[in-house]
C-alpha positions as YAML, in Angstrom:
chain: A
units: angstrom
residues:
- id: 1
  name: ARG
  ca: [110.12, 107.27, 127.62]
- id: 2
  name: ARG
  ca: [107.92, 105.61, 130.63]
- id: 3
  name: GLU
  ca: [104.44, 107.38, 129.42]
- id: 4
  name: MET
  ca: [104.94, 106.16, 125.85]
- id: 5
  name: ALA
  ca: [104.62, 102.65, 127.01]
- id: 6
  name: ALA
  ca: [100.96, 101.89, 128.12]
- id: 7
  name: TRP
  ca: [100.73, 100.60, 124.22]
- id: 8
  name: ALA
  ca: [103.20, 98.09, 124.69]
- id: 9
  name: ARG
  ca: [101.85, 96.08, 127.67]
- id: 10
  name: ALA
  ca: [100.80, 92.53, 127.60]
- id: 11
  name: VAL
  ca: [101.87, 91.59, 123.96]
- id: 12
  name: ARG
  ca: [102.95, 88.03, 123.03]
- id: 13
  name: GLY
  ca: [103.19, 88.41, 119.69]
- id: 14
  name: LEU
  ca: [104.25, 91.00, 116.46]
- id: 15
  name: LEU
  ca: [103.01, 91.40, 113.06]
- id: 16
  name: LEU
  ca: [105.60, 93.33, 110.95]
- id: 17
  name: ASP
  ca: [104.69, 94.84, 107.80]
- id: 18
  name: VAL
  ca: [108.00, 94.56, 105.74]
- id: 19
  name: SER
  ca: [108.31, 96.91, 102.48]
- id: 20
  name: GLY
  ca: [108.79, 100.59, 104.39]
- id: 21
  name: VAL
  ca: [109.22, 98.63, 108.00]
- id: 22
  name: LEU
  ca: [112.65, 96.45, 107.51]
- id: 23
  name: TYR
  ca: [113.42, 97.67, 103.93]
- id: 24
  name: ASP
  ca: [112.70, 100.21, 101.26]
- id: 25
  name: SER
  ca: [112.38, 97.97, 97.95]
- id: 26
  name: GLY
  ca: [113.71, 99.46, 94.75]
- id: 27
  name: GLY
  ca: [115.05, 98.39, 91.21]
- id: 28
  name: ASP
  ca: [118.55, 97.49, 92.78]
- id: 29
  name: GLY
  ca: [117.01, 95.31, 95.33]
- id: 30
  name: GLY
  ca: [116.07, 97.40, 98.06]
- id: 31
  name: VAL
  ca: [118.17, 98.67, 101.09]
- id: 32
  name: PRO
  ca: [117.39, 97.72, 104.90]
- id: 33
  name: ILE
  ca: [116.38, 100.51, 107.20]
- id: 34
  name: ALA
  ca: [118.90, 101.55, 109.78]
- id: 35
  name: GLY
  ca: [118.28, 99.21, 113.06]
- id: 36
  name: SER
  ca: [115.74, 96.95, 111.61]
- id: 37
  name: VAL
  ca: [118.15, 93.69, 110.89]
- id: 38
  name: GLU
  ca: [118.72, 93.91, 114.30]
- id: 39
  name: ALA
  ca: [115.31, 94.51, 115.81]
- id: 40
  name: VAL
  ca: [114.22, 91.43, 114.49]
- id: 41
  name: ARG
  ca: [117.05, 89.18, 115.59]
- id: 42
  name: ARG
  ca: [115.96, 90.98, 119.30]
- id: 43
  name: ILE
  ca: [112.40, 89.99, 118.84]
- id: 44
  name: LYS
  ca: [113.28, 86.34, 118.05]
- id: 45
  name: ALA
  ca: [115.59, 86.13, 121.09]
- id: 46
  name: SER
  ca: [112.91, 87.76, 123.30]
- id: 47
  name: GLY
  ca: [110.59, 84.78, 122.85]
- id: 48
  name: LEU
  ca: [107.61, 86.76, 121.29]
- id: 49
  name: LYS
  ca: [105.90, 85.34, 118.64]
- id: 50
  name: LEU
  ca: [106.40, 87.01, 115.27]
- id: 51
  name: ARG
  ca: [104.97, 86.90, 111.77]
- id: 52
  name: PHE
  ca: [105.56, 88.82, 108.87]
- id: 53
  name: CYS
  ca: [102.56, 90.19, 107.26]
- id: 54
  name: THR
  ca: [103.28, 91.57, 103.77]
- id: 55
  name: ASN
  ca: [101.05, 92.67, 100.65]
- id: 56
  name: GLU
  ca: [104.25, 92.22, 98.45]
- id: 57
  name: THR
  ca: [102.68, 90.92, 95.14]
- id: 58
  name: GLN
  ca: [105.77, 90.92, 92.96]
- id: 59
  name: ALA
  ca: [107.72, 87.90, 93.84]
- id: 60
  name: THR
  ca: [107.17, 84.76, 95.29]
- id: 61
  name: ARG
  ca: [107.61, 84.30, 98.79]
- id: 62
  name: GLU
  ca: [110.69, 82.12, 98.27]
- id: 63
  name: LYS
  ca: [112.27, 84.68, 96.06]
- id: 64
  name: PHE
  ca: [111.30, 87.51, 98.30]
- id: 65
  name: VAL
  ca: [112.45, 85.72, 101.48]
- id: 66
  name: LYS
  ca: [115.77, 85.33, 99.61]
- id: 67
  name: LYS
  ca: [116.20, 88.68, 99.12]
- id: 68
  name: LEU
  ca: [115.32, 89.60, 102.79]
- id: 69
  name: GLN
  ca: [117.66, 87.07, 103.97]
- id: 70
  name: GLY
  ca: [120.44, 88.43, 101.94]
- id: 71
  name: MET
  ca: [120.08, 91.51, 103.45]
- id: 72
  name: GLY
  ca: [120.75, 89.89, 107.02]
- id: 73
  name: PHE
  ca: [117.12, 89.13, 108.38]
- id: 74
  name: ASP
  ca: [116.31, 86.36, 110.15]
- id: 75
  name: ILE
  ca: [113.20, 85.31, 108.15]
- id: 76
  name: SER
  ca: [111.79, 82.05, 106.32]
- id: 77
  name: VAL
  ca: [108.86, 81.37, 104.03]
- id: 78
  name: ALA
  ca: [106.89, 79.83, 106.97]
- id: 79
  name: GLU
  ca: [107.01, 83.03, 108.79]
- id: 80
  name: VAL
  ca: [105.38, 84.86, 105.97]
- id: 81
  name: THR
  ca: [101.49, 85.82, 105.52]
- id: 82
  name: ALA
  ca: [101.13, 86.73, 101.95]
- id: 83
  name: PRO
  ca: [98.18, 87.59, 99.72]
- id: 84
  name: ALA
  ca: [98.84, 84.78, 96.76]
- id: 85
  name: PRO
  ca: [98.67, 81.58, 99.17]
- id: 86
  name: ALA
  ca: [95.56, 83.23, 100.70]
- id: 87
  name: ALA
  ca: [94.12, 83.78, 97.08]
- id: 88
  name: CYS
  ca: [94.91, 80.35, 96.09]
- id: 89
  name: ARG
  ca: [93.09, 78.88, 98.86]
- id: 90
  name: ILE
  ca: [90.00, 80.98, 97.94]
- id: 91
  name: LEU
  ca: [90.57, 80.04, 94.13]
- id: 92
  name: LYS
  ca: [90.35, 76.36, 95.17]
- id: 93
  name: GLU
  ca: [87.47, 76.49, 97.31]
- id: 94
  name: ARG
  ca: [85.35, 77.99, 94.82]
- id: 95
  name: SER
  ca: [86.26, 76.38, 92.11]
- id: 96
  name: LEU
  ca: [87.64, 79.57, 90.33]
- id: 97
  name: ARG
  ca: [90.01, 80.00, 87.19]
- id: 98
  name: PRO
  ca: [91.99, 83.13, 87.27]
- id: 99
  name: HIS
  ca: [92.99, 85.50, 84.47]
- id: 100
  name: LEU
  ca: [96.22, 86.54, 86.30]
- id: 101
  name: LEU
  ca: [97.23, 90.52, 85.69]
- id: 102
  name: VAL
  ca: [100.20, 90.07, 88.23]
- id: 103
  name: HIS
  ca: [104.10, 90.75, 88.03]
- id: 104
  name: ASN
  ca: [105.61, 87.95, 86.12]
- id: 105
  name: ASP
  ca: [107.66, 86.75, 89.25]
- id: 106
  name: LEU
  ca: [104.39, 85.95, 90.85]
- id: 107
  name: VAL
  ca: [102.83, 83.57, 88.64]
- id: 108
  name: PRO
  ca: [105.07, 80.33, 89.82]
- id: 109
  name: GLU
  ca: [102.52, 81.10, 93.05]
- id: 110
  name: PHE
  ca: [99.60, 79.85, 90.99]
- id: 111
  name: ALA
  ca: [101.17, 76.85, 89.44]
- id: 112
  name: GLU
  ca: [98.74, 74.69, 90.60]
- id: 113
  name: ILE
  ca: [95.72, 76.59, 89.70]
- id: 114
  name: ASP
  ca: [93.79, 75.75, 86.60]
- id: 115
  name: LYS
  ca: [93.51, 78.91, 84.49]
- id: 116
  name: ALA
  ca: [91.85, 77.50, 81.21]
- id: 117
  name: ASN
  ca: [88.85, 79.16, 80.15]
- id: 118
  name: PRO
  ca: [88.70, 82.02, 83.20]
- id: 119
  name: ASN
  ca: [85.90, 82.85, 85.24]
- id: 120
  name: CYS
  ca: [87.50, 85.41, 87.69]
- id: 121
  name: VAL
  ca: [90.02, 88.16, 87.53]
- id: 122
  name: VAL
  ca: [93.21, 87.86, 89.67]
- id: 123
  name: ILE
  ca: [95.22, 91.54, 90.05]
- id: 124
  name: GLY
  ca: [98.48, 91.99, 91.96]
- id: 125
  name: ASP
  ca: [101.16, 94.69, 91.85]
- id: 126
  name: ALA
  ca: [102.22, 94.16, 88.39]
- id: 127
  name: ALA
  ca: [104.47, 96.90, 87.90]
- id: 128
  name: GLU
  ca: [105.43, 97.29, 84.58]
- id: 129
  name: ASN
  ca: [103.01, 94.73, 83.62]
- id: 130
  name: PHE
  ca: [100.15, 97.64, 84.36]
- id: 131
  name: THR
  ca: [100.00, 98.11, 80.39]
- id: 132
  name: TYR
  ca: [97.05, 99.72, 78.69]
- id: 133
  name: ALA
  ca: [96.92, 96.36, 76.63]
- id: 134
  name: ASN
  ca: [96.95, 94.35, 79.76]
- id: 135
  name: LEU
  ca: [94.29, 96.21, 81.80]
- id: 136
  name: ASN
  ca: [92.34, 96.00, 78.77]
- id: 137
  name: GLU
  ca: [92.26, 92.44, 78.60]
- id: 138
  name: ALA
  ca: [91.34, 92.30, 82.39]
- id: 139
  name: PHE
  ca: [88.49, 94.51, 81.77]
- id: 140
  name: ARG
  ca: [86.97, 92.26, 78.82]
- id: 141
  name: VAL
  ca: [87.46, 89.08, 80.93]
- id: 142
  name: LEU
  ca: [85.04, 90.68, 83.63]
- id: 143
  name: ILE
  ca: [82.80, 92.51, 81.15]
- id: 144
  name: GLY
  ca: [81.92, 89.49, 79.53]
- id: 145
  name: MET
  ca: [81.09, 87.34, 82.74]
- id: 146
  name: GLU
  ca: [77.22, 87.64, 83.83]
- id: 147
  name: LYS
  ca: [78.49, 88.14, 87.45]
- id: 148
  name: PRO
  ca: [81.99, 89.55, 87.40]
- id: 149
  name: VAL
  ca: [84.57, 88.30, 89.80]
- id: 150
  name: LEU
  ca: [87.53, 90.61, 90.74]
- id: 151
  name: ILE
  ca: [90.17, 89.58, 93.22]
- id: 152
  name: SER
  ca: [93.06, 91.82, 94.17]
- id: 153
  name: LEU
  ca: [95.96, 91.16, 96.25]
- id: 154
  name: GLY
  ca: [95.75, 94.37, 98.15]
- id: 155
  name: ARG
  ca: [94.22, 97.56, 98.07]
- id: 156
  name: GLY
  ca: [97.47, 99.94, 98.79]
- id: 157
  name: ARG
  ca: [97.62, 103.64, 96.71]
- id: 158
  name: TYR
  ca: [101.43, 103.44, 96.62]
- id: 159
  name: TYR
  ca: [104.23, 102.45, 98.02]
- id: 160
  name: LYS
  ca: [107.86, 103.60, 98.26]
- id: 161
  name: GLU
  ca: [110.84, 102.33, 96.51]
- id: 162
  name: THR
  ca: [114.88, 104.06, 96.66]
- id: 163
  name: ASP
  ca: [113.57, 106.30, 93.77]
- id: 164
  name: GLY
  ca: [109.98, 107.70, 95.29]
- id: 165
  name: LEU
  ca: [107.02, 106.86, 95.50]
- id: 166
  name: LYS
  ca: [105.41, 104.14, 93.11]
- id: 167
  name: LEU
  ca: [101.37, 103.71, 92.36]
- id: 168
  name: ASP
  ca: [99.90, 100.22, 93.97]
- id: 169
  name: VAL
  ca: [97.73, 97.76, 93.09]
- id: 170
  name: GLY
  ca: [94.42, 99.51, 94.63]
- id: 171
  name: ALA
  ca: [94.62, 102.52, 91.80]
- id: 172
  name: TYR
  ca: [94.38, 99.83, 89.51]
- id: 173
  name: MET
  ca: [91.84, 97.74, 91.21]
- id: 174
  name: LYS
  ca: [89.70, 100.98, 91.15]
- id: 175
  name: ALA
  ca: [90.01, 101.38, 87.61]
- id: 176
  name: LEU
  ca: [88.47, 97.86, 86.69]
- id: 177
  name: GLU
  ca: [85.89, 98.60, 89.74]
- id: 178
  name: TYR
  ca: [85.09, 101.56, 88.00]
- id: 179
  name: ALA
  ca: [84.79, 100.36, 84.32]
- id: 180
  name: CYS
  ca: [82.80, 97.03, 85.19]
- id: 181
  name: ASP
  ca: [80.84, 98.23, 88.23]
- id: 182
  name: VAL
  ca: [82.03, 95.42, 90.37]
- id: 183
  name: GLN
  ca: [83.41, 95.54, 93.71]
- id: 184
  name: ALA
  ca: [86.57, 93.67, 94.15]
- id: 185
  name: GLU
  ca: [87.23, 91.33, 96.70]
- id: 186
  name: VAL
  ca: [90.64, 92.43, 98.68]
- id: 187
  name: VAL
  ca: [92.87, 89.49, 99.94]
- id: 188
  name: GLY
  ca: [95.89, 90.85, 102.03]
- id: 189
  name: LYS
  ca: [96.05, 94.07, 104.21]
- id: 190
  name: PRO
  ca: [93.63, 95.28, 105.37]
- id: 191
  name: ALA
  ca: [91.20, 92.52, 104.91]
- id: 192
  name: LYS
  ca: [90.16, 90.96, 108.49]
- id: 193
  name: ALA
  ca: [91.02, 87.40, 107.19]
- id: 194
  name: PHE
  ca: [94.07, 88.32, 106.35]
- id: 195
  name: PHE
  ca: [95.02, 89.41, 109.92]
- id: 196
  name: GLU
  ca: [93.04, 86.81, 111.61]
- id: 197
  name: SER
  ca: [95.04, 84.00, 109.58]
- id: 198
  name: ALA
  ca: [98.36, 85.55, 110.83]
- id: 199
  name: LEU
  ca: [97.25, 85.72, 114.50]
- id: 200
  name: ALA
  ca: [95.79, 82.24, 113.99]
- id: 201
  name: GLU
  ca: [99.52, 81.11, 112.47]
- id: 202
  name: MET
  ca: [100.85, 82.68, 115.54]
- id: 203
  name: GLY
  ca: [98.39, 81.50, 118.10]
- id: 204
  name: VAL
  ca: [97.90, 84.91, 120.00]
- id: 205
  name: PRO
  ca: [94.55, 86.71, 120.12]
- id: 206
  name: PRO
  ca: [94.73, 90.10, 118.54]
- id: 207
  name: GLN
  ca: [94.30, 91.88, 122.10]
- id: 208
  name: GLU
  ca: [97.70, 90.51, 122.67]
- id: 209
  name: ALA
  ca: [99.16, 91.38, 119.54]
- id: 210
  name: ILE
  ca: [100.70, 94.42, 117.82]
- id: 211
  name: MET
  ca: [101.09, 95.39, 114.34]
- id: 212
  name: ILE
  ca: [103.81, 97.47, 113.26]
- id: 213
  name: GLY
  ca: [103.38, 99.24, 109.60]
- id: 214
  name: ASP
  ca: [104.04, 102.46, 107.49]
- id: 215
  name: ASP
  ca: [100.59, 102.10, 105.80]
- id: 216
  name: ILE
  ca: [98.03, 104.05, 108.04]
- id: 217
  name: VAL
  ca: [95.17, 102.80, 106.23]
- id: 218
  name: ASN
  ca: [95.97, 99.15, 105.38]
- id: 219
  name: ASP
  ca: [98.43, 97.96, 108.23]
- id: 220
  name: VAL
  ca: [97.11, 100.25, 111.16]
- id: 221
  name: GLY
  ca: [93.61, 100.86, 110.59]
- id: 222
  name: GLY
  ca: [93.06, 97.04, 109.39]
- id: 223
  name: ALA
  ca: [94.89, 95.65, 112.30]
- id: 224
  name: GLN
  ca: [92.71, 97.94, 114.74]
- id: 225
  name: ARG
  ca: [89.63, 96.93, 113.21]
- id: 226
  name: CYS
  ca: [90.71, 93.40, 114.22]
- id: 227
  name: GLY
  ca: [91.22, 94.37, 117.86]
- id: 228
  name: MET
  ca: [94.76, 95.04, 117.72]
- id: 229
  name: ARG
  ca: [97.23, 97.55, 118.79]
- id: 230
  name: ALA
  ca: [98.92, 98.91, 115.88]
- id: 231
  name: LEU
  ca: [101.80, 101.48, 115.33]
- id: 232
  name: GLN
  ca: [102.87, 103.60, 112.90]
- id: 233
  name: VAL
  ca: [106.51, 103.56, 111.86]
- id: 234
  name: ARG
  ca: [107.98, 106.95, 110.40]
- id: 235
  name: THR
  ca: [110.06, 105.15, 107.78]
- id: 236
  name: GLY
  ca: [108.94, 103.84, 104.13]
- id: 237
  name: LYS
  ca: [105.77, 105.47, 102.35]
- id: 238
  name: TYR
  ca: [104.79, 107.37, 106.12]
- id: 239
  name: ARG
  ca: [104.19, 111.28, 105.43]
- id: 240
  name: PRO
  ca: [103.78, 113.96, 107.89]
- id: 241
  name: CYS
  ca: [99.93, 114.28, 106.90]
- id: 242
  name: ASP
  ca: [99.41, 111.08, 108.20]
- id: 243
  name: GLU
  ca: [99.16, 112.15, 111.76]
- id: 244
  name: ASN
  ca: [96.22, 114.33, 110.75]
- id: 245
  name: HIS
  ca: [94.46, 111.11, 109.01]
- id: 246
  name: PRO
  ca: [90.73, 111.97, 109.53]
- id: 247
  name: HIS
  ca: [89.55, 108.16, 110.53]
- id: 248
  name: VAL
  ca: [92.74, 106.34, 111.77]
- id: 249
  name: LYS
  ca: [94.64, 107.00, 114.86]
- id: 250
  name: PRO
  ca: [97.60, 104.69, 115.51]
- id: 251
  name: ASP
  ca: [98.41, 103.54, 118.93]
- id: 252
  name: ALA
  ca: [101.55, 105.45, 119.12]
- id: 253
  name: TYR
  ca: [104.10, 106.84, 116.28]
- id: 254
  name: VAL
  ca: [107.37, 105.25, 116.54]
- id: 255
  name: ASN
  ca: [110.54, 106.72, 114.62]
- id: 256
  name: ASN
  ca: [110.99, 103.08, 113.43]
- id: 257
  name: LEU
  ca: [110.92, 99.64, 114.22]
- id: 258
  name: ALA
  ca: [114.06, 99.76, 116.44]
- id: 259
  name: GLU
  ca: [112.59, 102.15, 118.64]
- id: 260
  name: ALA
  ca: [109.10, 100.40, 118.82]
- id: 261
  name: VAL
  ca: [111.08, 96.94, 119.84]
- id: 262
  name: ASP
  ca: [112.91, 98.81, 122.60]
- id: 263
  name: VAL
  ca: [109.68, 100.18, 124.19]
- id: 264
  name: ILE
  ca: [108.08, 96.84, 123.76]
- id: 265
  name: LEU
  ca: [111.08, 94.73, 125.51]
- id: 266
  name: GLN
  ca: [111.22, 96.99, 128.13]
- id: 267
  name: GLN
  ca: [107.67, 95.81, 128.92]
- id: 268
  name: LEU
  ca: [108.55, 92.22, 128.75]
...
């Protein structure tokens, strides 16, 4: 244990990915990953700062948090950094009126936003809403613009649900990028601004924070580019081939969140 712990020193804040770290999502609502409810409780008891940093865009934060509370997690909406609210800030700042290609359950997050006569497209993890007709409609809005603006709530390739892996928003984002010869602006992980806002909300500098995630590129790589340490859990969408990733090398691998918390709390 002792030689593992160099990465755990001088930590004041933790950023936790949610899906694949706290729980595996699924049509049945999903299941908590063993030890993770207790691990969150221990982090809070230790006095470490904590943010839940999620790319979840299939539900409003309220609904998402209620589901996690139902599984026993000590979590509140105020502790969650998520793409939709960040996207709304950008839309307001730039007077953008979105055509939404998102999950029905996410639409309430955009209630305050003017959507008439759209001048951009916002794409999220729309799941069953990713029909040919809906993708084609978003394509037509974009291709009809002189300077197309595509905002994507993440760029994940796939995620894990209880019944297996699922295509994520990044695959559909790439389709629209390719069709319209446009580069999407990504809100959410791995965007630097997204991690920076989570750090600012905690009031912790990057070198005193650790990100824990199951996505080698978006969680681990994204956090490391911001100057944080990052751990990959061997839960969620983790696959053994992640350990030979050509570009991203986590500061450590841990079997699960509970193990990471054990090591971090030993160093406090």
